[in-house]
Structures are given as C-alpha cells and as structure tokens.
Amino acid sequence: MSITTYSELVTAAQNWMARSDSGIQARIPEFITLTEDLITWGSNDPEFPIPSLRCRQMESRGTLTISSAYTSLPTDFLEPIRMKINSDPVRYLEYVTPQEFDQRYISSNTDLPKAFTIEGDYIRVGPSPDSSYTGELLYYRTIPALTVSNTTNWLLTASPGTYLYGVLFHATPYVQAAGVGVNADLISDTLYWYRGFASRVNGLNTASQASKYGGVLIPRPSISVV
C-alpha cells in the first residue's frame, strides 16, 4: 500500500507490527511524534547514534525588519544558515557566538550591523542598527508535524520509509514490554529498525548536499545556537 497520509502511515505501522488492537493504535501517534523529534534533533546515543536531518527542503527564507538590537525569530526557526541586510550594497552578516558578540559590541554603539548571534528567541545584531533595515534570514525550519488534521508534509511525501522505520524503531520497546501480538517478534530486533531509520536520514542529508553542490559534498559548518 502507499504511504502518503497520516492514516496510511498508521495503517502501515500496524501492518508491519501485525498489531491492530486498541493498545497499539493509541501509541502510534506518540511514536510518530517521537520520530519527528529524533529526526529534528538526532541522537548522540553511543549505541544508536542518529544524525539530525538538515536538508534543502527544510530551508526557509524570512524577511525581518531590523530596527533594534533584538528581533524576534520566525516561529518555525530551527537553525541559522546565513543572514544579510538588504542595504546598498548588500551586507552579509557574520555569525558569532553570544560570548564573542559581547566582547565585540557595546550596546550604545550604532551603525550598519556587521554580525549577528542567537539569544533565546531573538536574533541580536551588532552594532545596533542606526536606522531601520530590511534583513533576510535563511534558516532551517522545523518539520510540520503529522496529525489527524495535518495529514501530510514534505517529508512523508519524499521519504515515507523514514517515518515508517522511525515509528517501528520507537514501537519496539513497547511491543517487547507488552509481550503480546501474534507476530510480536517481527520488531524485536531494535538494531534492524534503527539501521533502516538512520540510513534514510543519512540518505536525505547526502542527497540534499548533492542536489545543491552537484555531487561535491561540502561540510555544513557547525553553528552553536544557545
């Protein structure tokens, strides 16, 4: 069967687990939420390391009015890629850590901003703007959550296997603990589902880099956001 909607994902998960009882039906929405959380943040677990997903489909461009040192981040903000001020000529802002930012810029100084950092839910620019500027932020956005009302998203369309393997990976401890179901052993091998899930996240990241850089992989710079 195809897996293009929330309900089809739920049905597919039940089929793969050979479980259709009310207990597992109530848990599958939780497994989907946990899968999205793991896709977004990854895992540094030494036994089950999983990379966070950062692909071009998650990139979004937001226009900001920069009229003070602090500007609210977009509500779906996840991680910055680059920021610029649409001055003449255009100025690309350097990202610096909050600690370095405090060492460089004094709040009373004003000018065309040169750098930015992230503090809480705000972008902070330095020097503080001497006028109102239009800024443009390219950033990674969060993945729209699948629900009964939001029945699909770009990730389910692009890679239904990522969702399915993630749901089965999270379902394994529940099924093992429950000890019921005619084919409960079908998902007893956590490593099997983990490998399928992690390989798909890795594959999406690799394909995204190849599509942007013509197959020449360029490491994504590490940006610490606090």
Coordinates of N, CA and C in Angstrom, one line a residue:
M1 N 0.8 -1.2 0.0 CA 0.0 0.0 0.0 C 0.9 1.3 0.0
S2 N 0.3 2.3 -0.5 CA 1.1 3.6 -0.5 C 1.0 4.2 0.9
I3 N 2.0 5.0 1.2 CA 2.1 5.7 2.5 C 2.3 7.2 2.2
T4 N 1.2 7.9 2.0 CA 1.2 9.3 1.7 C 0.5 10.2 2.6
T5 N -0.3 9.6 3.6 CA -1.0 10.4 4.6 C -0.8 9.8 6.0
Y6 N -1.2 10.6 6.9 CA -1.1 10.2 8.3 C -1.8 8.8 8.6
S7 N -3.0 8.7 8.1 CA -3.8 7.5 8.3 C -3.2 6.3 7.6
E8 N -2.6 6.5 6.4 CA -1.9 5.4 5.8 C -0.6 5.0 6.5
L9 N 0.1 6.0 7.1 CA 1.2 5.7 7.9 C 0.8 4.8 9.1
V10 N -0.2 5.2 9.8 CA -0.7 4.4 11.0 C -1.1 3.0 10.6
T11 N -1.8 2.9 9.4 CA -2.1 1.5 9.0 C -0.9 0.7 8.6
A12 N 0.1 1.3 7.9 CA 1.3 0.6 7.6 C 2.1 0.2 8.8
A13 N 2.1 1.0 9.8 CA 2.8 0.6 11.0 C 2.1 -0.6 11.7
Q14 N 0.8 -0.6 11.7 CA 0.1 -1.7 12.3 C 0.3 -3.0 11.5
N15 N 0.4 -2.8 10.2 CA 0.6 -4.0 9.3 C 2.0 -4.6 9.6
W16 N 3.0 -3.7 9.7 CA 4.4 -4.2 9.9 C 4.5 -4.8 11.3
M17 N 3.8 -4.3 12.2 CA 3.8 -4.9 13.6 C 2.9 -6.1 13.8
A18 N 2.0 -6.3 12.8 CA 0.9 -7.3 12.9 C 0.1 -7.1 14.1
R19 N -0.2 -5.8 14.4 CA -1.0 -5.5 15.5 C -2.0 -4.5 15.1
S20 N -3.3 -4.7 15.5 CA -4.4 -3.8 15.2 C -5.2 -3.5 16.4
D21 N -4.7 -3.9 17.6 CA -5.5 -3.7 18.8 C -5.5 -2.3 19.2
S22 N -6.5 -1.9 20.1 CA -6.6 -0.5 20.5 C -5.4 0.0 21.3
G23 N -4.7 -0.9 22.0 CA -3.5 -0.5 22.7 C -2.4 0.1 21.8
I24 N -2.1 -0.6 20.7 CA -1.1 -0.1 19.8 C -1.6 1.1 19.0
Q25 N -2.9 1.1 18.7 CA -3.5 2.2 18.0 C -3.3 3.5 18.8
A26 N -3.4 3.4 20.1 CA -3.3 4.6 20.9 C -1.9 5.1 21.0
R27 N -0.9 4.2 20.8 CA 0.5 4.5 20.9 C 1.1 5.1 19.7
I28 N 0.6 4.7 18.5 CA 1.2 5.1 17.3 C 1.4 6.6 17.1
P29 N 0.4 7.4 17.4 CA 0.6 8.9 17.3 C 1.8 9.3 18.2
E30 N 2.0 8.7 19.3 CA 3.2 9.0 20.2 C 4.5 8.6 19.5
F31 N 4.5 7.5 18.8 CA 5.7 7.0 18.1 C 6.0 8.0 16.9
I32 N 4.9 8.5 16.3 CA 5.2 9.5 15.2 C 5.8 10.7 15.7
T33 N 5.3 11.2 16.9 CA 5.8 12.4 17.5 C 7.3 12.2 17.9
L34 N 7.6 11.1 18.5 CA 8.9 10.8 18.9 C 9.9 10.7 17.7
T35 N 9.4 10.1 16.6 CA 10.1 10.0 15.4 C 10.5 11.4 14.8
E36 N 9.5 12.3 14.8 CA 9.8 13.7 14.4 C 10.8 14.4 15.3
D37 N 10.7 14.1 16.6 CA 11.6 14.7 17.5 C 13.0 14.2 17.2
L38 N 13.2 12.9 17.0 CA 14.5 12.4 16.7 C 15.1 12.8 15.3
I39 N 14.2 13.0 14.4 CA 14.6 13.5 13.1 C 15.2 14.9 13.2
T40 N 14.5 15.7 14.0 CA 14.9 17.1 14.2 C 16.2 17.3 14.9
W41 N 16.3 16.5 16.0 CA 17.5 16.8 16.9 C 18.6 15.7 16.8
G42 N 18.3 14.5 16.2 CA 19.3 13.5 16.2 C 19.5 12.9 17.6
S43 N 20.5 12.0 17.6 CA 20.8 11.4 18.9 C 22.3 11.1 19.0
N44 N 22.9 11.4 20.1 CA 24.3 11.1 20.4 C 24.5 9.8 21.2
D45 N 23.4 9.0 21.3 CA 23.5 7.8 22.0 C 24.6 6.9 21.4
P46 N 25.6 6.4 22.3 CA 26.7 5.7 21.7 C 26.3 4.4 21.0
E47 N 25.1 3.8 21.4 CA 24.7 2.6 20.8 C 23.9 2.8 19.6
F48 N 23.1 3.9 19.6 CA 22.2 4.2 18.4 C 22.4 5.7 18.0
P49 N 23.5 6.1 17.5 CA 23.7 7.5 17.1 C 22.9 7.7 15.8
I50 N 22.2 8.9 15.8 CA 21.4 9.2 14.6 C 21.6 10.7 14.3
P51 N 21.9 11.0 13.0 CA 22.2 12.4 12.7 C 20.9 13.2 12.6
S52 N 21.0 14.5 12.9 CA 19.8 15.3 12.7 C 19.6 15.6 11.2
L53 N 18.4 15.7 10.8 CA 18.1 16.0 9.4 C 18.2 17.5 9.2
R54 N 19.1 17.8 8.2 CA 19.2 19.2 7.7 C 19.3 19.2 6.2
C55 N 18.2 19.3 5.5 CA 18.2 19.2 4.1 C 17.6 20.4 3.5
R56 N 17.7 20.5 2.2 CA 17.2 21.8 1.5 C 15.7 22.0 1.6
Q57 N 15.0 20.9 1.8 CA 13.5 21.0 1.9 C 13.2 21.7 3.3
M58 N 14.1 21.8 4.2 CA 13.9 22.4 5.5 C 14.3 23.9 5.4
E59 N 14.9 24.4 4.3 CA 15.4 25.7 4.3 C 14.2 26.7 4.0
S60 N 14.2 27.8 4.7 CA 13.2 28.8 4.6 C 13.8 30.2 4.6
R61 N 13.2 31.1 3.9 CA 13.7 32.5 3.8 C 12.7 33.4 4.5
G62 N 13.2 34.2 5.5 CA 12.3 35.1 6.2 C 12.8 36.5 6.1
T63 N 11.9 37.4 5.9 CA 12.2 38.9 5.8 C 12.0 39.5 7.2
L64 N 12.9 40.2 7.7 CA 12.9 40.8 9.0 C 13.1 42.3 9.0
T65 N 12.4 43.0 9.8 CA 12.7 44.4 10.0 C 13.6 44.6 11.1
I66 N 14.8 45.1 10.8 CA 15.9 45.2 11.8 C 15.9 46.7 12.2
S67 N 15.3 47.0 13.3 CA 15.3 48.4 13.8 C 15.8 48.6 15.2
S68 N 16.2 47.4 15.8 CA 16.8 47.5 17.2 C 17.8 46.3 17.3
A69 N 18.5 46.2 18.4 CA 19.5 45.2 18.5 C 18.8 43.8 18.5
Y70 N 17.6 43.7 19.0 CA 16.9 42.4 19.1 C 15.7 42.3 18.2
T71 N 15.6 41.2 17.4 CA 14.5 41.0 16.5 C 14.0 39.5 16.7
S72 N 12.7 39.4 16.8 CA 12.1 38.0 17.1 C 12.4 37.1 15.9
L73 N 12.8 35.8 16.3 CA 13.0 34.8 15.3 C 11.7 34.3 14.7
P74 N 11.7 33.8 13.5 CA 10.5 33.2 12.9 C 10.0 32.0 13.9
T75 N 8.7 31.8 13.9 CA 8.1 30.8 14.8 C 8.6 29.4 14.5
D76 N 8.9 29.1 13.3 CA 9.4 27.8 12.9 C 10.9 27.7 12.8
F77 N 11.6 28.6 13.4 CA 13.1 28.6 13.3 C 13.7 27.4 14.0
L78 N 14.7 26.9 13.4 CA 15.4 25.8 14.0 C 16.9 26.0 14.1
E79 N 17.5 26.5 13.0 CA 18.9 26.8 13.0 C 19.3 27.8 11.9
P80 N 20.2 28.7 12.1 CA 20.5 29.7 11.1 C 21.4 29.1 10.0
I81 N 21.3 29.7 8.8 CA 22.2 29.3 7.7 C 23.0 30.6 7.4
R82 N 22.3 31.7 7.0 CA 23.0 32.9 6.8 C 22.0 34.1 6.9
M83 N 22.6 35.2 7.1 CA 21.7 36.4 7.3 C 22.4 37.6 6.5
K84 N 21.5 38.4 5.9 CA 22.0 39.6 5.2 C 21.1 40.8 5.5
I85 N 21.7 42.0 5.3 CA 21.0 43.2 5.3 C 20.9 43.7 3.9
N86 N 19.7 44.0 3.5 CA 19.4 44.5 2.1 C 19.7 46.0 2.0
S87 N 21.0 46.3 2.3 CA 21.5 47.7 2.1 C 22.0 47.8 0.7
D88 N 22.7 48.9 0.3 CA 23.3 49.1 -1.0 C 24.8 49.4 -0.8
P89 N 25.7 48.5 -0.9 CA 25.5 47.1 -1.4 C 25.0 46.2 -0.3
V90 N 24.5 45.0 -0.6 CA 24.0 44.1 0.3 C 25.2 43.7 1.3
R91 N 24.8 43.6 2.6 CA 25.8 43.2 3.6 C 25.4 41.8 4.2
Y92 N 26.3 40.9 4.1 CA 26.1 39.6 4.7 C 26.7 39.7 6.1
L93 N 25.9 39.3 7.1 CA 26.4 39.4 8.5 C 27.1 38.1 8.9
E94 N 28.1 38.3 9.7 CA 28.9 37.2 10.2 C 28.2 36.7 11.5
Y95 N 28.1 35.3 11.6 CA 27.6 34.7 12.8 C 28.7 34.6 13.8
V96 N 28.5 35.0 15.0 CA 29.4 34.9 16.1 C 28.7 34.3 17.3
T97 N 29.4 33.7 18.2 CA 28.7 33.1 19.4 C 28.3 34.3 20.3
P98 N 27.3 34.0 21.2 CA 26.9 35.1 22.1 C 28.1 35.7 23.0
Q99 N 29.0 34.8 23.4 CA 30.1 35.2 24.2 C 31.0 36.2 23.4
E100 N 31.3 35.8 22.1 CA 32.1 36.6 21.3 C 31.4 37.9 21.0
F101 N 30.1 37.8 20.8 CA 29.3 39.0 20.5 C 29.5 40.1 21.6
D102 N 29.4 39.6 22.8 CA 29.5 40.6 24.0 C 30.9 41.2 24.0
Q103 N 31.9 40.5 23.6 CA 33.3 41.0 23.6 C 33.5 42.0 22.5
R104 N 32.7 41.9 21.4 CA 33.0 42.8 20.2 C 32.2 44.1 20.3
Y105 N 30.9 44.0 20.8 CA 30.0 45.1 20.5 C 29.5 45.7 21.8
I106 N 29.5 47.0 21.9 CA 28.9 47.7 23.0 C 27.5 48.2 22.6
S107 N 26.6 48.0 23.5 CA 25.1 48.2 23.2 C 24.9 49.7 22.8
S108 N 25.7 50.6 23.2 CA 25.4 52.0 22.9 C 25.9 52.4 21.6
N109 N 26.7 51.6 20.9 CA 27.2 51.9 19.6 C 26.2 51.6 18.5
T110 N 26.0 52.4 17.6 CA 25.1 52.2 16.5 C 25.8 52.3 15.1
D111 N 25.3 51.5 14.2 CA 25.9 51.6 12.8 C 25.1 50.5 12.0
L112 N 25.5 50.4 10.7 CA 25.0 49.3 9.9 C 25.5 48.0 10.5
P113 N 24.6 47.1 10.9 CA 25.1 45.8 11.5 C 26.1 45.0 10.7
K114 N 27.0 44.4 11.4 CA 28.0 43.6 10.8 C 28.0 42.1 11.1
A115 N 27.3 41.8 12.3 CA 27.3 40.4 12.8 C 26.0 40.2 13.5
F116 N 25.8 38.9 13.7 CA 24.6 38.5 14.4 C 24.8 37.3 15.3
T117 N 24.0 37.1 16.3 CA 24.0 35.9 17.1 C 22.6 35.6 17.5
I118 N 22.4 34.4 18.2 CA 21.1 34.0 18.6 C 21.1 34.0 20.1
E119 N 20.1 34.6 20.7 CA 19.9 34.6 22.1 C 18.4 34.3 22.4
G120 N 18.1 33.2 22.9 CA 16.7 32.8 23.2 C 15.9 32.7 21.9
D121 N 14.8 33.5 21.9 CA 14.0 33.5 20.7 C 14.3 34.7 19.8
Y122 N 15.5 35.3 19.9 CA 15.8 36.5 19.2 C 17.1 36.4 18.5
I123 N 17.1 37.2 17.3 CA 18.3 37.5 16.7 C 18.9 38.8 17.2
R124 N 20.1 38.8 17.6 CA 20.8 40.0 18.1 C 21.8 40.5 17.1
V125 N 21.8 41.7 16.6 CA 22.7 42.2 15.7 C 23.7 43.2 16.3
G126 N 24.9 43.3 15.7 CA 25.8 44.3 16.2 C 26.7 44.8 15.1
P127 N 26.9 46.1 15.1 CA 26.4 47.1 16.1 C 24.9 47.2 16.0
S128 N 24.3 47.8 17.0 CA 22.9 48.1 17.0 C 22.6 48.9 15.8
P129 N 21.5 48.7 15.1 CA 21.2 49.5 13.8 C 21.0 51.0 14.1
D130 N 21.6 51.8 13.2 CA 21.5 53.2 13.3 C 20.3 53.7 12.5
S131 N 19.5 52.8 11.9 CA 18.3 53.1 11.2 C 17.5 51.8 11.1
S132 N 16.4 51.8 10.4 CA 15.6 50.6 10.2 C 16.0 50.0 8.9
Y133 N 16.4 48.7 9.0 CA 16.9 48.0 7.8 C 16.0 46.8 7.5
T134 N 16.0 46.3 6.3 CA 15.3 45.1 5.9 C 16.3 44.0 5.9
G135 N 16.1 43.0 6.8 CA 17.0 41.9 6.8 C 16.4 40.6 6.2
E136 N 17.3 39.7 5.8 CA 16.8 38.5 5.2 C 17.5 37.3 5.9
L137 N 16.8 36.4 6.5 CA 17.4 35.3 7.2 C 17.1 34.0 6.5
L138 N 18.1 33.3 6.1 CA 18.0 31.9 5.5 C 18.2 31.0 6.7
Y139 N 17.3 30.1 6.9 CA 17.3 29.2 8.1 C 16.7 27.9 7.9
Y140 N 17.0 26.9 8.7 CA 16.4 25.6 8.7 C 15.1 25.8 9.6
R141 N 14.0 25.3 9.0 CA 12.7 25.4 9.8 C 12.4 24.0 10.3
T142 N 11.5 24.0 11.3 CA 11.0 22.7 11.9 C 10.2 22.0 10.8
I143 N 10.1 20.7 11.0 CA 9.2 19.8 10.1 C 7.8 19.9 10.6
P144 N 6.8 20.3 9.7 CA 5.4 20.3 10.1 C 5.0 19.0 10.6
A145 N 4.4 19.0 11.8 CA 4.1 17.7 12.5 C 2.9 17.1 11.8
L146 N 3.0 15.7 11.7 CA 1.8 15.0 11.1 C 0.8 14.8 12.2
T147 N -0.5 15.0 11.9 CA -1.6 14.8 12.9 C -2.8 14.4 12.1
V148 N -3.9 14.1 12.8 CA -5.1 13.7 12.1 C -5.6 14.9 11.2
S149 N -5.3 16.1 11.6 CA -5.7 17.3 10.8 C -4.7 17.7 9.8
N150 N -3.4 17.6 10.1 CA -2.4 17.9 9.2 C -1.9 16.5 8.6
T151 N -2.5 16.1 7.6 CA -2.4 14.6 7.2 C -1.1 14.3 6.4
T152 N -0.4 15.3 5.9 CA 0.8 15.0 5.2 C 1.8 16.2 5.3
N153 N 3.0 15.9 4.9 CA 4.0 17.0 4.8 C 5.1 16.6 3.8
W154 N 6.0 17.5 3.6 CA 7.0 17.2 2.5 C 7.8 15.9 2.8
L155 N 8.1 15.7 4.1 CA 9.0 14.5 4.4 C 8.3 13.2 4.2
L156 N 7.0 13.1 4.5 CA 6.3 11.9 4.3 C 6.2 11.6 2.8
T157 N 6.0 12.7 2.0 CA 5.9 12.6 0.5 C 7.3 12.1 0.0
A158 N 8.4 12.7 0.5 CA 9.7 12.4 -0.1 C 10.2 11.1 0.4
S159 N 10.0 10.8 1.7 CA 10.6 9.6 2.2 C 9.7 8.9 3.3
P160 N 8.6 8.2 2.8 CA 7.7 7.5 3.8 C 8.5 6.5 4.6
G161 N 9.6 5.9 4.1 CA 10.3 5.0 4.8 C 11.0 5.5 6.1
T162 N 11.3 6.8 6.0 CA 11.9 7.5 7.2 C 10.9 7.5 8.3
Y163 N 9.7 7.8 8.0 CA 8.6 7.8 9.1 C 8.3 6.4 9.5
L164 N 8.2 5.4 8.6 CA 7.8 4.1 9.0 C 8.9 3.4 9.8
Y165 N 10.1 3.5 9.4 CA 11.2 2.9 10.2 C 11.3 3.6 11.5
G166 N 11.1 4.9 11.6 CA 11.2 5.6 12.8 C 10.1 5.2 13.8
V167 N 8.9 5.0 13.3 CA 7.8 4.6 14.1 C 8.1 3.1 14.7
L168 N 8.6 2.3 13.8 CA 8.8 0.9 14.2 C 10.0 0.8 15.2
F169 N 11.0 1.7 15.0 CA 12.1 1.8 16.0 C 11.6 2.1 17.4
H170 N 10.7 3.1 17.5 CA 10.2 3.5 18.7 C 9.1 2.5 19.3
A171 N 8.5 1.8 18.4 CA 7.5 0.8 18.9 C 8.1 -0.4 19.5
T172 N 9.4 -0.7 19.2 CA 10.0 -1.9 19.6 C 9.9 -2.1 21.1
P173 N 10.3 -1.2 21.9 CA 10.3 -1.4 23.4 C 8.9 -1.6 23.9
Y174 N 7.9 -0.9 23.3 CA 6.5 -1.1 23.8 C 6.0 -2.5 23.5
V175 N 6.3 -3.0 22.3 CA 5.8 -4.3 21.9 C 6.5 -5.4 22.7
Q176 N 7.8 -5.2 22.9 CA 8.5 -6.2 23.7 C 8.0 -6.2 25.1
A177 N 7.7 -5.0 25.7 CA 7.3 -5.0 27.1 C 5.9 -5.5 27.2
A178 N 5.0 -5.3 26.2 CA 3.7 -5.8 26.2 C 3.6 -7.3 26.1
G179 N 4.5 -7.9 25.3 CA 4.6 -9.3 25.2 C 3.4 -10.0 24.6
V180 N 2.7 -9.2 23.7 CA 1.5 -9.8 23.1 C 1.6 -9.5 21.6
G181 N 0.7 -10.1 20.9 CA 0.7 -10.0 19.4 C 1.2 -11.2 18.7
V182 N 0.5 -11.7 17.8 CA 0.9 -13.0 17.1 C 2.3 -12.9 16.5
N183 N 2.7 -11.7 16.0 CA 4.0 -11.6 15.4 C 4.8 -10.5 16.1
A184 N 4.8 -10.5 17.5 CA 5.5 -9.5 18.2 C 7.0 -9.6 17.9
D185 N 7.5 -10.7 17.6 CA 8.9 -10.9 17.3 C 9.3 -10.2 16.0
L186 N 8.4 -9.8 15.2 CA 8.7 -9.1 13.9 C 9.5 -7.8 14.2
I187 N 9.3 -7.2 15.3 CA 10.0 -5.9 15.5 C 10.9 -6.0 16.8
S188 N 11.3 -7.2 17.1 CA 12.1 -7.4 18.3 C 13.5 -7.0 18.1
D189 N 14.0 -6.9 16.9 CA 15.4 -6.5 16.6 C 15.4 -5.0 16.4
T190 N 15.7 -4.3 17.5 CA 15.8 -2.9 17.5 C 16.8 -2.4 16.5
L191 N 17.9 -3.1 16.4 CA 19.0 -2.7 15.5 C 18.6 -2.7 14.1
Y192 N 17.7 -3.6 13.7 CA 17.2 -3.6 12.3 C 16.5 -2.3 12.0
W193 N 15.5 -1.9 12.8 CA 14.8 -0.7 12.5 C 15.6 0.5 12.7
Y194 N 16.6 0.5 13.6 CA 17.5 1.6 13.8 C 18.3 1.8 12.5
R195 N 18.8 0.8 12.0 CA 19.6 0.9 10.8 C 18.8 1.5 9.6
G196 N 17.6 1.0 9.4 CA 16.8 1.5 8.4 C 16.4 2.9 8.5
F197 N 16.1 3.3 9.8 CA 15.8 4.7 10.0 C 17.0 5.6 9.8
A198 N 18.1 5.3 10.5 CA 19.3 6.2 10.4 C 19.8 6.3 9.0
S199 N 19.8 5.2 8.2 CA 20.3 5.2 6.8 C 19.4 6.1 6.0
R200 N 18.2 6.2 6.3 CA 17.3 7.1 5.5 C 17.5 8.6 5.8
V201 N 17.8 8.9 7.1 CA 18.1 10.2 7.5 C 19.4 10.6 6.8
N202 N 20.4 9.7 6.9 CA 21.7 10.0 6.3 C 21.5 10.2 4.7
G203 N 20.7 9.3 4.1 CA 20.5 9.4 2.7 C 19.9 10.7 2.3
L204 N 18.9 11.2 3.1 CA 18.3 12.5 2.8 C 19.3 13.7 2.9
N205 N 20.1 13.6 3.9 CA 21.2 14.7 4.1 C 22.2 14.6 2.9
T206 N 22.6 13.4 2.5 CA 23.5 13.3 1.4 C 22.9 13.7 0.1
A207 N 21.7 13.3 -0.2 CA 21.0 13.7 -1.4 C 20.8 15.2 -1.5
S208 N 20.5 15.8 -0.4 CA 20.3 17.3 -0.3 C 21.6 18.0 -0.7
Q209 N 22.8 17.6 -0.1 CA 24.0 18.2 -0.4 C 24.4 18.0 -1.9
A210 N 24.1 16.8 -2.4 CA 24.5 16.5 -3.8 C 23.6 17.4 -4.7
S211 N 22.4 17.6 -4.4 CA 21.5 18.4 -5.3 C 21.9 19.9 -5.2
K212 N 22.5 20.4 -4.2 CA 22.9 21.8 -4.1 C 24.3 22.0 -4.6
Y213 N 25.2 21.0 -4.5 CA 26.6 21.2 -4.9 C 27.1 20.3 -6.0
G214 N 26.1 19.7 -6.7 CA 26.5 19.0 -7.9 C 27.3 17.7 -7.6
G215 N 27.0 17.1 -6.4 CA 27.7 15.9 -6.1 C 29.0 16.1 -5.3
V216 N 29.4 17.3 -5.2 CA 30.6 17.6 -4.4 C 30.2 18.0 -3.0
L217 N 30.4 17.1 -2.1 CA 29.9 17.3 -0.7 C 30.7 18.4 0.0
I218 N 30.0 19.4 0.5 CA 30.7 20.4 1.2 C 30.2 20.4 2.7
P219 N 31.1 20.2 3.7 CA 30.6 20.0 5.0 C 29.8 21.2 5.5
R220 N 28.7 21.0 6.2 CA 27.9 22.0 6.7 C 28.6 22.6 8.0
P221 N 28.9 23.9 8.0 CA 29.6 24.4 9.2 C 28.8 24.3 10.4
S222 N 29.4 24.0 11.5 CA 28.8 23.8 12.8 C 28.5 25.1 13.4
I223 N 27.2 25.4 13.7 CA 26.8 26.7 14.3 C 26.2 26.4 15.7
S224 N 26.8 26.9 16.7 CA 26.3 26.6 18.1 C 25.2 27.7 18.4
V225 N 24.0 27.2 18.7 CA 22.9 28.1 19.0 C 22.6 27.9 20.4
V226 N 22.6 29.0 21.2 CA 22.3 28.9 22.6 C 21.1 29.8 22.9

